[in-house]
């Protein structure tokens, strides 16, 4: 179903605290309050990616050859539209069809989103350049963060009910890689 808002509005504020007083350790903490909404057919509703509160925190340590960081993220649950259905009845009150009702656009929310990621890397200087390899683990606590629905199951009995199938966004996920820098000055490019 196409949603064609006649108007939209976004506003908010962000506060960030940062500490870089140590050469090997730094951290930052950020809080954002925002509101994003659309006007659809004269009704103001939250936009699908509206997240009222968001907090991000990061701590990073950097040694001569090793570095490590931890980042945590939180935001309010994104809005979602519940699928409501009304039965279409025949003359004998038998259900012969359904009429979807999407009038409650973004009237409920997914659960809040939380995630903690880590990264460890090793720096190796080379004669001409540098080599760095790293390991990352996203969502180390395997938080179940729901992002969307993939489909709905329709149950018809005495009445009609609809059960959504939710999709999880980024379960625990490892990543590794390397960065190879060439040329003059490349041995200090990331340090």
GROMACS .gro file of N, CA and C in nm, residues 41-131:
model
  273
   41UNK      N    1  -0.346   1.212   0.477
   41UNK     CA    2  -0.491   1.232   0.470
   41UNK      C    3  -0.543   1.312   0.589
   42UNK      N    4  -0.469   1.417   0.624
   42UNK     CA    5  -0.511   1.507   0.731
   42UNK      C    6  -0.481   1.460   0.872
   43UNK      N    7  -0.422   1.341   0.887
   43UNK     CA    8  -0.390   1.287   1.020
   43UNK      C    9  -0.238   1.286   1.038
   44UNK      N   10  -0.189   1.338   1.153
   44UNK     CA   11  -0.047   1.339   1.182
   44UNK      C   12  -0.010   1.210   1.254
   45UNK      N   13   0.089   1.138   1.197
   45UNK     CA   14   0.134   1.010   1.252
   45UNK      C   15   0.286   1.008   1.258
   46UNK      N   16   0.345   0.927   1.347
   46UNK     CA   17   0.491   0.914   1.349
   46UNK      C   18   0.540   0.850   1.219
   47UNK      N   19   0.652   0.898   1.169
   47UNK     CA   20   0.713   0.837   1.050
   47UNK      C   21   0.771   0.702   1.091
   48UNK      N   22   0.783   0.611   0.997
   48UNK     CA   23   0.825   0.473   1.024
   48UNK      C   24   0.961   0.467   1.093
   49UNK      N   25   1.053   0.558   1.067
   49UNK     CA   26   1.185   0.554   1.132
   49UNK      C   27   1.198   0.652   1.247
   50UNK      N   28   1.086   0.700   1.300
   50UNK     CA   29   1.089   0.788   1.418
   50UNK      C   30   1.143   0.710   1.538
   51UNK      N   31   1.242   0.765   1.605
   51UNK     CA   32   1.290   0.707   1.731
   51UNK      C   33   1.308   0.821   1.829
   52UNK      N   34   1.220   0.828   1.925
   52UNK     CA   35   1.212   0.943   2.014
   52UNK      C   36   1.339   0.963   2.095
   53UNK      N   37   1.393   0.858   2.152
   53UNK     CA   38   1.512   0.867   2.236
   53UNK      C   39   1.621   0.775   2.181
   54UNK      N   40   1.743   0.824   2.176
   54UNK     CA   41   1.856   0.741   2.132
   54UNK      C   42   1.978   0.776   2.216
   55UNK      N   43   2.050   0.672   2.259
   55UNK     CA   44   2.172   0.688   2.338
   55UNK      C   45   2.280   0.602   2.275
   56UNK      N   46   2.399   0.660   2.257
   56UNK     CA   47   2.514   0.584   2.208
   56UNK      C   48   2.632   0.616   2.298
   57UNK      N   49   2.705   0.511   2.340
   57UNK     CA   50   2.822   0.529   2.425
   57UNK      C   51   2.938   0.449   2.366
   58UNK      N   52   3.058   0.506   2.372
   58UNK     CA   53   3.175   0.440   2.316
   58UNK      C   54   3.295   0.460   2.408
   59UNK      N   55   3.371   0.352   2.429
   59UNK     CA   56   3.497   0.359   2.502
   59UNK      C   57   3.602   0.294   2.413
   60UNK      N   58   3.713   0.363   2.391
   60UNK     CA   59   3.818   0.311   2.304
   60UNK      C   60   3.954   0.322   2.372
   61UNK      N   61   4.031   0.214   2.363
   61UNK     CA   62   4.168   0.211   2.415
   61UNK      C   63   4.263   0.188   2.299
   62UNK      N   64   4.373   0.262   2.298
   62UNK     CA   65   4.469   0.250   2.189
   62UNK      C   66   4.609   0.238   2.247
   63UNK      N   67   4.673   0.124   2.222
   63UNK     CA   68   4.812   0.105   2.263
   63UNK      C   69   4.903   0.125   2.144
   64UNK      N   70   5.030   0.087   2.160
   64UNK     CA   71   5.126   0.105   2.052
   64UNK      C   72   5.094   0.015   1.933
   65UNK      N   73   5.052  -0.109   1.960
   65UNK     CA   74   5.023  -0.203   1.852
   65UNK      C   75   4.878  -0.256   1.854
   66UNK      N   76   4.815  -0.250   1.969
   66UNK     CA   77   4.679  -0.303   1.984
   66UNK      C   78   4.581  -0.189   2.012
   67UNK      N   79   4.457  -0.211   1.973
   67UNK     CA   80   4.350  -0.119   2.011
   67UNK      C   81   4.223  -0.200   2.033
   68UNK      N   82   4.135  -0.147   2.115
   68UNK     CA   83   4.008  -0.214   2.144
   68UNK      C   84   3.901  -0.108   2.169
   69UNK      N   85   3.780  -0.139   2.133
   69UNK     CA   86   3.670  -0.046   2.159
   69UNK      C   87   3.542  -0.123   2.184
   70UNK      N   88   3.455  -0.060   2.262
   70UNK     CA   89   3.322  -0.113   2.292
   70UNK      C   90   3.224   0.000   2.266
   71UNK      N   91   3.117  -0.031   2.193
   71UNK     CA   92   3.015   0.070   2.167
   71UNK      C   93   2.878   0.010   2.200
   72UNK      N   94   2.798   0.088   2.270
   72UNK     CA   95   2.662   0.046   2.305
   72UNK      C   96   2.561   0.140   2.242
   73UNK      N   97   2.451   0.084   2.196
   73UNK     CA   98   2.347   0.164   2.131
   73UNK      C   99   2.210   0.129   2.189
   74UNK      N  100   2.129   0.232   2.202
   74UNK     CA  101   1.989   0.215   2.245
   74UNK      C  102   1.904   0.315   2.170
   75UNK      N  103   1.787   0.274   2.127
   75UNK     CA  104   1.689   0.373   2.081
   75UNK      C  105   1.548   0.319   2.103
   76UNK      N  106   1.456   0.412   2.116
   76UNK     CA  107   1.315   0.376   2.133
   76UNK      C  108   1.270   0.293   2.013
   77UNK      N  109   1.171   0.209   2.037
   77UNK     CA  110   1.120   0.125   1.929
   77UNK      C  111   1.058   0.206   1.816
   78UNK      N  112   1.082   0.161   1.694
   78UNK     CA  113   1.024   0.228   1.577
   78UNK      C  114   0.874   0.204   1.571
   79UNK      N  115   0.799   0.297   1.517
   79UNK     CA  116   0.655   0.278   1.503
   79UNK      C  117   0.622   0.167   1.402
   80UNK      N  118   0.508   0.106   1.421
   80UNK     CA  119   0.460   0.007   1.324
   80UNK      C  120   0.309   0.015   1.315
   81UNK      N  121   0.258  -0.033   1.204
   81UNK     CA  122   0.115  -0.031   1.180
   81UNK      C  123   0.059  -0.171   1.203
   82UNK      N  124  -0.034  -0.185   1.297
   82UNK     CA  125  -0.094  -0.318   1.315
   82UNK      C  126  -0.190  -0.346   1.199
   83UNK      N  127  -0.192  -0.469   1.154
   83UNK     CA  128  -0.286  -0.508   1.049
   83UNK      C  129  -0.415  -0.553   1.116
   84UNK      N  130  -0.520  -0.480   1.093
   84UNK     CA  131  -0.652  -0.513   1.145
   84UNK      C  132  -0.737  -0.560   1.028
   85UNK      N  133  -0.825  -0.655   1.052
   85UNK     CA  134  -0.913  -0.704   0.946
   85UNK      C  135  -1.056  -0.708   0.995
   86UNK      N  136  -1.145  -0.678   0.904
   86UNK     CA  137  -1.288  -0.688   0.932
   86UNK      C  138  -1.344  -0.799   0.843
   87UNK      N  139  -1.430  -0.882   0.899
   87UNK     CA  140  -1.486  -0.989   0.817
   87UNK      C  141  -1.590  -0.935   0.717
   88UNK      N  142  -1.594  -0.999   0.601
   88UNK     CA  143  -1.701  -0.974   0.505
   88UNK      C  144  -1.795  -1.093   0.515
   89UNK      N  145  -1.920  -1.067   0.549
   89UNK     CA  146  -2.016  -1.173   0.577
   89UNK      C  147  -2.118  -1.186   0.465
   90UNK      N  148  -2.166  -1.311   0.446
   90UNK     CA  149  -2.275  -1.330   0.350
   90UNK      C  150  -2.408  -1.315   0.424
   91UNK      N  151  -2.516  -1.344   0.357
   91UNK     CA  152  -2.651  -1.328   0.415
   91UNK      C  153  -2.672  -1.417   0.537
   92UNK      N  154  -2.600  -1.529   0.547
   92UNK     CA  155  -2.612  -1.621   0.660
   92UNK      C  156  -2.506  -1.598   0.767
   93UNK      N  157  -2.441  -1.483   0.763
   93UNK     CA  158  -2.335  -1.447   0.857
   93UNK      C  159  -2.212  -1.538   0.851
   94UNK      N  160  -2.188  -1.599   0.736
   94UNK     CA  161  -2.066  -1.676   0.715
   94UNK      C  162  -1.958  -1.581   0.664
   95UNK      N  163  -1.835  -1.604   0.706
   95UNK     CA  164  -1.724  -1.521   0.660
   95UNK      C  165  -1.687  -1.565   0.518
   96UNK      N  166  -1.696  -1.470   0.426
   96UNK     CA  167  -1.665  -1.501   0.286
   96UNK      C  168  -1.544  -1.420   0.237
   97UNK      N  169  -1.490  -1.336   0.322
   97UNK     CA  170  -1.374  -1.256   0.284
   97UNK      C  171  -1.331  -1.167   0.398
   98UNK      N  172  -1.229  -1.091   0.372
   98UNK     CA  173  -1.180  -0.997   0.474
   98UNK      C  174  -1.155  -0.862   0.409
   99UNK      N  175  -1.166  -0.759   0.490
   99UNK     CA  176  -1.136  -0.624   0.447
   99UNK      C  177  -1.025  -0.572   0.538
  100UNK      N  178  -0.904  -0.551   0.483
  100UNK     CA  179  -0.796  -0.500   0.569
  100UNK      C  180  -0.823  -0.357   0.612
  101UNK      N  181  -0.784  -0.328   0.734
  101UNK     CA  182  -0.801  -0.194   0.790
  101UNK      C  183  -0.663  -0.143   0.831
  102UNK      N  184  -0.609  -0.048   0.758
  102UNK     CA  185  -0.478   0.010   0.788
  102UNK      C  186  -0.490   0.152   0.843
  103UNK      N  187  -0.605   0.181   0.901
  103UNK     CA  188  -0.631   0.317   0.950
  103UNK      C  189  -0.549   0.352   1.074
  104UNK      N  190  -0.492   0.253   1.140
  104UNK     CA  191  -0.415   0.278   1.262
  104UNK      C  192  -0.266   0.292   1.232
  105UNK      N  193  -0.234   0.367   1.126
  105UNK     CA  194  -0.095   0.380   1.079
  105UNK      C  195   0.000   0.421   1.190
  106UNK      N  196   0.103   0.337   1.210
  106UNK     CA  197   0.209   0.360   1.308
  106UNK      C  198   0.157   0.395   1.447
  107UNK      N  199   0.051   0.327   1.488
  107UNK     CA  200  -0.011   0.354   1.618
  107UNK      C  201   0.048   0.271   1.731
  108UNK      N  202   0.137   0.178   1.700
  108UNK     CA  203   0.204   0.099   1.803
  108UNK      C  204   0.353   0.096   1.770
  109UNK      N  205   0.433   0.042   1.861
  109UNK     CA  206   0.579   0.043   1.841
  109UNK      C  207   0.638  -0.097   1.851
  110UNK      N  208   0.749  -0.117   1.782
  110UNK     CA  209   0.832  -0.233   1.809
  110UNK      C  210   0.898  -0.212   1.944
  111UNK      N  211   0.955  -0.319   2.002
  111UNK     CA  212   1.028  -0.305   2.127
  111UNK      C  213   1.151  -0.216   2.107
  112UNK      N  214   1.202  -0.162   2.217
  112UNK     CA  215   1.322  -0.078   2.211
  112UNK      C  216   1.440  -0.159   2.157
  113UNK      N  217   1.534  -0.089   2.096
  113UNK     CA  218   1.650  -0.149   2.032
  113UNK      C  219   1.772  -0.132   2.121
  114UNK      N  220   1.846  -0.240   2.147
  114UNK     CA  221   1.970  -0.233   2.223
  114UNK      C  222   2.075  -0.322   2.156
  115UNK      N  223   2.200  -0.274   2.159
  115UNK     CA  224   2.307  -0.352   2.097
  115UNK      C  225   2.440  -0.307   2.154
  116UNK      N  226   2.531  -0.404   2.177
  116UNK     CA  227   2.667  -0.374   2.219
  116UNK      C  228   2.761  -0.445   2.122
  117UNK      N  229   2.858  -0.371   2.069
  117UNK     CA  230   2.956  -0.424   1.974
  117UNK      C  231   3.097  -0.406   2.030
  118UNK      N  232   3.189  -0.496   1.989
  118UNK     CA  233   3.329  -0.482   2.028
  118UNK      C  234   3.417  -0.492   1.904
  119UNK      N  235   3.535  -0.433   1.914
  119UNK     CA  236   3.634  -0.442   1.806
  119UNK      C  237   3.773  -0.447   1.869
  120UNK      N  238   3.855  -0.541   1.824
  120UNK     CA  239   3.994  -0.552   1.866
  120UNK      C  240   4.078  -0.552   1.740
  121UNK      N  241   4.184  -0.471   1.738
  121UNK     CA  242   4.268  -0.467   1.618
  121UNK      C  243   4.416  -0.466   1.656
  122UNK      N  244   4.498  -0.511   1.564
  122UNK     CA  245   4.643  -0.517   1.582
  122UNK      C  246   4.707  -0.441   1.467
  123UNK      N  247   4.797  -0.351   1.501
  123UNK     CA  248   4.865  -0.265   1.405
  123UNK      C  249   5.007  -0.316   1.384
  124UNK      N  250   5.048  -0.330   1.258
  124UNK     CA  251   5.182  -0.378   1.225
  124UNK      C  252   5.246  -0.278   1.127
  125UNK      N  253   5.351  -0.207   1.172
  125UNK     CA  254   5.418  -0.115   1.078
  125UNK      C  255   5.502  -0.196   0.978
  126UNK      N  256   5.505  -0.149   0.856
  126UNK     CA  257   5.585  -0.213   0.750
  126UNK      C  258   5.688  -0.114   0.700
  127UNK      N  259   5.782  -0.162   0.620
  127UNK     CA  260   5.886  -0.074   0.566
  127UNK      C  261   5.824   0.040   0.486
  128UNK      N  262   5.722   0.010   0.404
  128UNK     CA  263   5.651   0.111   0.327
  128UNK      C  264   5.502   0.096   0.352
  129UNK      N  265   5.455   0.154   0.458
  129UNK     CA  266   5.313   0.147   0.487
  129UNK      C  267   5.285   0.078   0.619
  130UNK      N  268   5.167   0.022   0.629
  130UNK     CA  269   5.127  -0.048   0.751
  130UNK      C  270   5.020  -0.151   0.718
  131UNK      N  271   5.003  -0.243   0.810
  131UNK     CA  272   4.904  -0.348   0.797
  131UNK      C  273   4.829  -0.354   0.929
   0.00000   0.00000   0.00000
